[in-house]
Coordinates of C-alpha atoms in Angstrom, one line a residue:
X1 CA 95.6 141.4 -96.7
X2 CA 99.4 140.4 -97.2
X3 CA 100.5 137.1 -98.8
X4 CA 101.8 135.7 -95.4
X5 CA 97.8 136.2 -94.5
X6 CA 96.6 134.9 -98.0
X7 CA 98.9 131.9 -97.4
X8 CA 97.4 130.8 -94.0
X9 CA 93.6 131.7 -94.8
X10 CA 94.5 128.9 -97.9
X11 CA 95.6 126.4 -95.6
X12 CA 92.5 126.8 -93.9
X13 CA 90.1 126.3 -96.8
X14 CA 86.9 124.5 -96.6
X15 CA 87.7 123.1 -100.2
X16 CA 90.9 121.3 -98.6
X17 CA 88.3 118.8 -96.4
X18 CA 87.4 117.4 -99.6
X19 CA 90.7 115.3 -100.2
X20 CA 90.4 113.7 -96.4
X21 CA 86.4 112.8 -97.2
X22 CA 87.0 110.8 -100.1
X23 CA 90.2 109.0 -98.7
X24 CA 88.4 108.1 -95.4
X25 CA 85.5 107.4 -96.3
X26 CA 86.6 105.3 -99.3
X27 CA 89.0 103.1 -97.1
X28 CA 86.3 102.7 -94.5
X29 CA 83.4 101.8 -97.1
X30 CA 86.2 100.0 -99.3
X31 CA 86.9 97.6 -95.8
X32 CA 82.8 97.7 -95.0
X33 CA 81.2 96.4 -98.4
X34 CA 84.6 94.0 -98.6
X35 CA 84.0 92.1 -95.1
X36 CA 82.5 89.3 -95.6
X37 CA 81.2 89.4 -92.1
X38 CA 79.0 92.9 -92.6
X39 CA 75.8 93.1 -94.4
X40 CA 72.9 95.1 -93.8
X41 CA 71.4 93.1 -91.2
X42 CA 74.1 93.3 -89.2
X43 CA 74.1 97.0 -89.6
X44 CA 70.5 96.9 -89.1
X45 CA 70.8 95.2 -85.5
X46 CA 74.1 97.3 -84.5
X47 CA 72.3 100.3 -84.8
X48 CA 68.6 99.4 -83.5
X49 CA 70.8 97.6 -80.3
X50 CA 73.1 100.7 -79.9
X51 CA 72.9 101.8 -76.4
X52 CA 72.1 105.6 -76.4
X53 CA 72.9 106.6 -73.1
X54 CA 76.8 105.7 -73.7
X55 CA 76.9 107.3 -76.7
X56 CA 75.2 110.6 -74.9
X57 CA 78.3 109.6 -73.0
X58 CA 80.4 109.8 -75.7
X59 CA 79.5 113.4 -76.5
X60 CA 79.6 114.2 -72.7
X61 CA 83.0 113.6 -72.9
X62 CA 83.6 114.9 -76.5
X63 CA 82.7 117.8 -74.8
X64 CA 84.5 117.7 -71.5
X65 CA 87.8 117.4 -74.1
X66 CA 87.2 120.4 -76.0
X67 CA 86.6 122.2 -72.7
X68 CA 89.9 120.9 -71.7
X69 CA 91.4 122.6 -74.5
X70 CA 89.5 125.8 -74.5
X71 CA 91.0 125.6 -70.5
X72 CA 94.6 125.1 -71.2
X73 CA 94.8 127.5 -73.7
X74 CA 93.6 130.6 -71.6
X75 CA 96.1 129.0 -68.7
X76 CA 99.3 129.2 -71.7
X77 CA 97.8 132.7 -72.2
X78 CA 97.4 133.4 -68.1
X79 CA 93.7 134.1 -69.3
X80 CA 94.5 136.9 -72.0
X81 CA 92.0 134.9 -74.2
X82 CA 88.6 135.0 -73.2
X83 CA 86.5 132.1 -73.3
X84 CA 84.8 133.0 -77.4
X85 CA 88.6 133.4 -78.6
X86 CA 89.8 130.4 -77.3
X87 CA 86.7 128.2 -78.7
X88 CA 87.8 129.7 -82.6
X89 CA 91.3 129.7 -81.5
X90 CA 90.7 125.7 -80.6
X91 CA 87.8 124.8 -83.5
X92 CA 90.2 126.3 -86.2
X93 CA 93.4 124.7 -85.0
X94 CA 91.5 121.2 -85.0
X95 CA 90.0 121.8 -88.6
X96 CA 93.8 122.9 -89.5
X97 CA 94.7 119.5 -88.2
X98 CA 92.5 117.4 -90.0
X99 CA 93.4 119.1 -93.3
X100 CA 97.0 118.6 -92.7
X101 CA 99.3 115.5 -93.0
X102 CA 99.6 113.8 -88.9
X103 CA 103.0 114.6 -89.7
X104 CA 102.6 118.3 -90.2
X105 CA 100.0 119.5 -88.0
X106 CA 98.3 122.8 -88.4
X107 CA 101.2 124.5 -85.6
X108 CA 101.3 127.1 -88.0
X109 CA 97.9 128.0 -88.7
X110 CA 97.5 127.6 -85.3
X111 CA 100.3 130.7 -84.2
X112 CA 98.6 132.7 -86.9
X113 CA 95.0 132.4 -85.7
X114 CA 96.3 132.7 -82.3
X115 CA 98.0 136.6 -83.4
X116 CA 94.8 137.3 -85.0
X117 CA 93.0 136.9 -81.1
X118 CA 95.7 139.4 -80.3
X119 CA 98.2 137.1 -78.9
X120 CA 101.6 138.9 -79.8
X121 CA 103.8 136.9 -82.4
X122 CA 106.3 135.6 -79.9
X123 CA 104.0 134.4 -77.4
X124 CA 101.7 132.8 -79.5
X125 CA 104.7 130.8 -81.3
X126 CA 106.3 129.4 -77.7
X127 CA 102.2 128.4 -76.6
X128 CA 102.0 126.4 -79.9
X129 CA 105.5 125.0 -78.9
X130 CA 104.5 124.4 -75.7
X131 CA 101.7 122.3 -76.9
X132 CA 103.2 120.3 -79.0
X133 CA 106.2 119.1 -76.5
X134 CA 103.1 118.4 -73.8
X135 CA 101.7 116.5 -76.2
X136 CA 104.2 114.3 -77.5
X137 CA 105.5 113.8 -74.1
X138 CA 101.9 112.5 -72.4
X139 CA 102.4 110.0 -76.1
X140 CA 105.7 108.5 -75.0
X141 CA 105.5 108.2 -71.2
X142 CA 101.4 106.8 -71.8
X143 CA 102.7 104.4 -74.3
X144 CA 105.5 103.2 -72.2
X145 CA 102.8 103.3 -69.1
X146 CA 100.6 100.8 -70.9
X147 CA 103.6 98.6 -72.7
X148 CA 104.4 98.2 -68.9
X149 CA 100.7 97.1 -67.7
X150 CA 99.7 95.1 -70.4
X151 CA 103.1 93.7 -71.6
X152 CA 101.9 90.6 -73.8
X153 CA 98.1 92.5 -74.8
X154 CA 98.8 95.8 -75.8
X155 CA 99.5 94.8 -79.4
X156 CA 96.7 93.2 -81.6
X157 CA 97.5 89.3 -82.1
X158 CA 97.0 89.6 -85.9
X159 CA 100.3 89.2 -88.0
X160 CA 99.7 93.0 -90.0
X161 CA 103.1 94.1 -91.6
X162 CA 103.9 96.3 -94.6
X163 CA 106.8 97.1 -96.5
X164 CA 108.2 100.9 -95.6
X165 CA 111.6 101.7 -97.8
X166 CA 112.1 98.2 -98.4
X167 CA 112.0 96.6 -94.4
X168 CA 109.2 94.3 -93.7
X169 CA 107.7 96.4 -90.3
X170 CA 104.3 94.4 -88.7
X171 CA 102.7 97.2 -86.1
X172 CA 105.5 96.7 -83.1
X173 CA 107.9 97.6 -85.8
X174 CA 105.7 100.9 -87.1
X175 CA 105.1 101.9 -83.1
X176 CA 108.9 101.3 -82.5
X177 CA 109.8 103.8 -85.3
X178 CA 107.0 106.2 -84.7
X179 CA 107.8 106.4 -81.1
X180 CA 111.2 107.0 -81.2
X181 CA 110.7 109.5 -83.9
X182 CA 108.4 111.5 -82.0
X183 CA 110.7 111.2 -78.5
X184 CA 113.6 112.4 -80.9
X185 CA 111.6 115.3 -82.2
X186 CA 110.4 116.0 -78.5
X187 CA 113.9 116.4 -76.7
X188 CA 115.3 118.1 -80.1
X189 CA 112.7 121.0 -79.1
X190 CA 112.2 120.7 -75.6
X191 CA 116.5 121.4 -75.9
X192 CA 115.5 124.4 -78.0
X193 CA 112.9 126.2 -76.4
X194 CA 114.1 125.4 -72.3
X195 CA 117.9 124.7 -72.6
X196 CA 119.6 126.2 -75.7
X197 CA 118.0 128.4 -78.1
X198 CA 120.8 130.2 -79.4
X199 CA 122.7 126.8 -79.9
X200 CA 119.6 125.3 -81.8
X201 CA 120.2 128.1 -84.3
X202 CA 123.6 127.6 -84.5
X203 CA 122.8 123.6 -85.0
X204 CA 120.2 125.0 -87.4
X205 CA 122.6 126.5 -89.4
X206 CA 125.6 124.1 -89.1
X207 CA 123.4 121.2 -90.2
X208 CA 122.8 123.6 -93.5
X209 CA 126.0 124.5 -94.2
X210 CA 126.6 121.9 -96.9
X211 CA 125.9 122.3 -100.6
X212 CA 123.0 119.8 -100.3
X213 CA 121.4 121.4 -97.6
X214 CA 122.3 125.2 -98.1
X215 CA 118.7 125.8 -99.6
X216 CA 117.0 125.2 -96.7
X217 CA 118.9 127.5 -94.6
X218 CA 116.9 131.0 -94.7
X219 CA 114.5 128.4 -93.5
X220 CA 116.5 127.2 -90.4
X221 CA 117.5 130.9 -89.9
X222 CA 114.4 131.9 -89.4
X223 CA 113.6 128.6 -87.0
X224 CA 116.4 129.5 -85.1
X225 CA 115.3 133.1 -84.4
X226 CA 111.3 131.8 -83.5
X227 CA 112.8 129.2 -81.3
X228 CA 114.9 132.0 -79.7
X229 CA 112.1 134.4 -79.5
X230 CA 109.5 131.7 -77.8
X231 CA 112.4 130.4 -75.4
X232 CA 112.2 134.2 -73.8
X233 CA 108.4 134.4 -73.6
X234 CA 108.3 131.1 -71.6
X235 CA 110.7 132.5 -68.9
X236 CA 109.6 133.4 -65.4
X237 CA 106.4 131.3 -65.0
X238 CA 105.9 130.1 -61.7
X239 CA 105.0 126.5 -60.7
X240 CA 101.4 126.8 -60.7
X241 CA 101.4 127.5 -64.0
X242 CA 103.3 124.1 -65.6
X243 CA 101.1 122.5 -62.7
X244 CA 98.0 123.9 -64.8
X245 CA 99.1 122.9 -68.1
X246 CA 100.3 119.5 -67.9
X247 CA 97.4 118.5 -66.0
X248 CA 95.3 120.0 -68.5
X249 CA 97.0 117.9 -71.1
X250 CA 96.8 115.1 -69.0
X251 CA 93.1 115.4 -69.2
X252 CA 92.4 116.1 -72.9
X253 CA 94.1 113.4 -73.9
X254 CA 92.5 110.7 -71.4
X255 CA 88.9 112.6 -72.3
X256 CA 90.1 112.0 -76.2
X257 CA 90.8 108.3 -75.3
X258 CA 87.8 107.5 -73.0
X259 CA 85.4 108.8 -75.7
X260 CA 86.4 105.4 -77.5
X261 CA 85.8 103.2 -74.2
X262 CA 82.0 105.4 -74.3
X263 CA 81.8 104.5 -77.7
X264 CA 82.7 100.8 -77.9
X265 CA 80.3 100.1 -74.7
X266 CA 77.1 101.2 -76.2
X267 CA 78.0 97.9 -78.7
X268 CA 78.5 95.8 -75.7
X269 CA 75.4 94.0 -75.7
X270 CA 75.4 94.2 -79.5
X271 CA 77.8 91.3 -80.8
X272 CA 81.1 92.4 -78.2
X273 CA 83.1 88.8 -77.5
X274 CA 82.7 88.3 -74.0
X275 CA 82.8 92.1 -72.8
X276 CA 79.3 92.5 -71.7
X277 CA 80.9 91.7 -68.2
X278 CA 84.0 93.7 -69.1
X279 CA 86.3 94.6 -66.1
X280 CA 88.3 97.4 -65.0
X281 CA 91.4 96.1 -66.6
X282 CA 89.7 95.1 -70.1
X283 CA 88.4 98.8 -70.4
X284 CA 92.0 99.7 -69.1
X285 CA 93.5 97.9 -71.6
X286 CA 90.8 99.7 -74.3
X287 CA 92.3 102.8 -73.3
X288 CA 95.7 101.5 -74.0
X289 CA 95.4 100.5 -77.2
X290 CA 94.2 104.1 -78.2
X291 CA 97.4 105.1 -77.1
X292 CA 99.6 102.5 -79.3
X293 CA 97.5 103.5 -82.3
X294 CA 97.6 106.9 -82.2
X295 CA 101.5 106.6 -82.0
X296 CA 101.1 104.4 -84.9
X297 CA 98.8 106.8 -86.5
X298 CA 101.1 110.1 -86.3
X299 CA 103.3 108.9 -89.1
X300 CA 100.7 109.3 -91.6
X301 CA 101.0 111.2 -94.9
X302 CA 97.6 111.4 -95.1
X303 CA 95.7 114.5 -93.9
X304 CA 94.1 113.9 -90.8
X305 CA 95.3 110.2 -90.9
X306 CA 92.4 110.1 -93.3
X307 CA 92.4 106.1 -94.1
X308 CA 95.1 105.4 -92.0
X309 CA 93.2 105.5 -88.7
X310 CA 90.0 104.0 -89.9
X311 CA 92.4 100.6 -91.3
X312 CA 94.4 101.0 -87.7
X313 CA 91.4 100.8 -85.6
X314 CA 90.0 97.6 -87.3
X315 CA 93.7 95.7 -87.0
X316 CA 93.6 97.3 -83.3
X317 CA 90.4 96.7 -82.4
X318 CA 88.6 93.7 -84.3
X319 CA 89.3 91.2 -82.1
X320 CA 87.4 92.1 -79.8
X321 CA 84.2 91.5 -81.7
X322 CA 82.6 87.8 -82.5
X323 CA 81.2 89.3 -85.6
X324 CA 84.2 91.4 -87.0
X325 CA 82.2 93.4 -89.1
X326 CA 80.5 95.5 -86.3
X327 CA 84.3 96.4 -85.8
X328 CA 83.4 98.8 -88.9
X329 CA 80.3 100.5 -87.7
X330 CA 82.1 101.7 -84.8
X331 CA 84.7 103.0 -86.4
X332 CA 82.5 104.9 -88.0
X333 CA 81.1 106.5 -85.4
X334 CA 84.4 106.9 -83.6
X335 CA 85.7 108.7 -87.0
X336 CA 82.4 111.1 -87.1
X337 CA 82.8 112.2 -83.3
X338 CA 86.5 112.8 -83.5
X339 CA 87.3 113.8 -87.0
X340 CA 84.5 114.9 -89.5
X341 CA 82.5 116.9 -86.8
X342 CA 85.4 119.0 -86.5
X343 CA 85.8 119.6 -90.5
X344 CA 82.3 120.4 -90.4
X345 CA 82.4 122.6 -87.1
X346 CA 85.4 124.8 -89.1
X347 CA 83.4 124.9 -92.3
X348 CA 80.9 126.8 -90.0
X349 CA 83.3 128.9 -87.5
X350 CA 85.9 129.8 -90.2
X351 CA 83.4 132.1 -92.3
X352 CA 82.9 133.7 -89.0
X353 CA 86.1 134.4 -88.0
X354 CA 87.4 135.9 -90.9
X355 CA 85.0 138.1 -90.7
X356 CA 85.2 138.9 -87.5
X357 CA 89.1 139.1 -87.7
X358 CA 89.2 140.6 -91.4

């Protein structure tokens, strides 16, 4: 096994969940046994009130997401992965994300477990490009959908700010920055991989061309020959194919966000301020908040967003709730569905597929 394997089979490391346990679990427990609102008979009636059937619907659609991405990634591949590749292909890339700073991503664990299914290298980098432009596009154009729906309701009411390099941001601020960040990063590529490959190396290597910057340009050398290399294996596709995998993304990520809407209505009945009647446009708006907060989320350091989206979702979502401490017990539950099952489904497959692959 060569170091470039060695490398990538660290990164994916059961022992790295460890870090993203303790941090998200200690904010979450930290913010539980803090509320003054939360104590164990609340607890007690959340969870003997908890309506089953949505949260059966919750996994339902849990499901109907991962099935979403086990689809799109056989269309990128025009079916070259068969349906037990693409499930480690998707598991392992998941459990790479939630060991990895938001930030970061596992895109290159990803192109490396994607080689090992036999993907060549240059194809497997431009899916995993792909991807990643599909995805940060369906964040900015949803974000600006629901800005535009729910123009004076998308943001939470309470007055959160925090200091970032010295400026005073409250969570319009940090969605602002985030957004634009990401719709930067998004055209930068999208220039790269569809427009001008071979001038994205040049820019590559201009913008490291001073004496500050010259380390990092074997680096950009070598970004500007992938980028060149998955530009050519995205030409010739025909329509049907771009049809297939934006809708696809379309879906995962409103499957991802309507597990939440699954989630929060088996509370309904619990303690839910004036929601058990809840309307089209409330669960609408639900959805839309999802979308702001995972925009707001993305610029976490932590892997995973490991405390960062369980102390986002109670500033995004406790107003909803008469007794903010139930607030908590969701998130919970909306962290074990969407985060911790996946470090424990790796934990499982990895072992598996290295030996299957190794």
């Amino acid at each position: 096994m060569d170091t470039q394997q060695q490398k990538m089979l660290k990164n994916l490391s059961p022992t790295r969940m460890v870090l993203p346990i303790l941090v998200g679990l200690g904010v979450l427990f930290y913010m539980i046994f803090t509320d003054d609102n939360i104590n164990g008979e609340v607890i007690k009636n959340s969870l003997s009130q908890m309506d089953l059937w949505w949260v059966i619907a919750s996994f339902v659609v849990l499901f109907a997401r991962d099935f979403g991405y086990m689809s799109r990634i056989r269309a990128l591949t025009d079916n070259k992965l068969n349906w037990n590749s693409s499930f480690f292909v998707i598991m392992l890339w998941e459990f790479a994300s939630a060991v990895t700073p938001s930030v970061v991503g596992g895109t290159t664990v990803a192109v490396f477990i994607m080689n090992k299914e036999r993907i060549p290298f240059g194809k497997a980098l431009s899916f995993v490009m792909l991807t990643a432009i599909l995805d940060n596009l369906f964040f900015v154009f949803a974000s600006l959908l629901v800005i535009a729906l729910f123009p004076g309701s998308i943001f939470p009411t309470n007055n959160y700010t925090t200091e970032i390099l010295g400026f005073t941001l409250g969570l319009k601020q940090i969605f602002v920055v985030s957004v634009s960040l990401i719709a930067l990063y998004t055209i930068f590529m999208a220039w790269g991989l569809f427009i001008g490959p071979k001038s994205f190396k040049r820019f590559l290597w201009k913008l490291t061309s001073t004496r500050f910057t010259k380390r990092w340009r074997r680096d950009a050398v070598r970004s500007g020959n992938e980028m060149i290399v998955a530009s050519r294996e995205l030409r010739g596709h025909p329509f049907s194919y771009w049809v297939k995998v934006i809708s696809s993304t379309i879906f995962i990520w409103s499957a991802r966000y309507a597990m939440l809407n699954c989630l929060i209505n088996a509370f309904l009945h619990v303690d839910l301020m004036g929601m058990t009647h809840q309307s089209f446009l409330d669960q609408c708006l639900i959805f839309g908040r999802q979308v702001i907060m995972w925009i707001v989320m993305l610029i976490s350091p932590t892997p995973g967003s490991a405390g960062t989206a369980e102390f986002f979702f109670g500033e995004f979502f406790k107003e909803f709730f008469k007794d903010g401490g139930i607030v908590l017990i969701v998130a919970l539950f909306w962290r074990l569905f969407t985060y911790y099952a996946y470090l424990a489904i790796g934990s499982i497959v990895l072992p598996r597929w290295i030996t299957k692959r190794f």
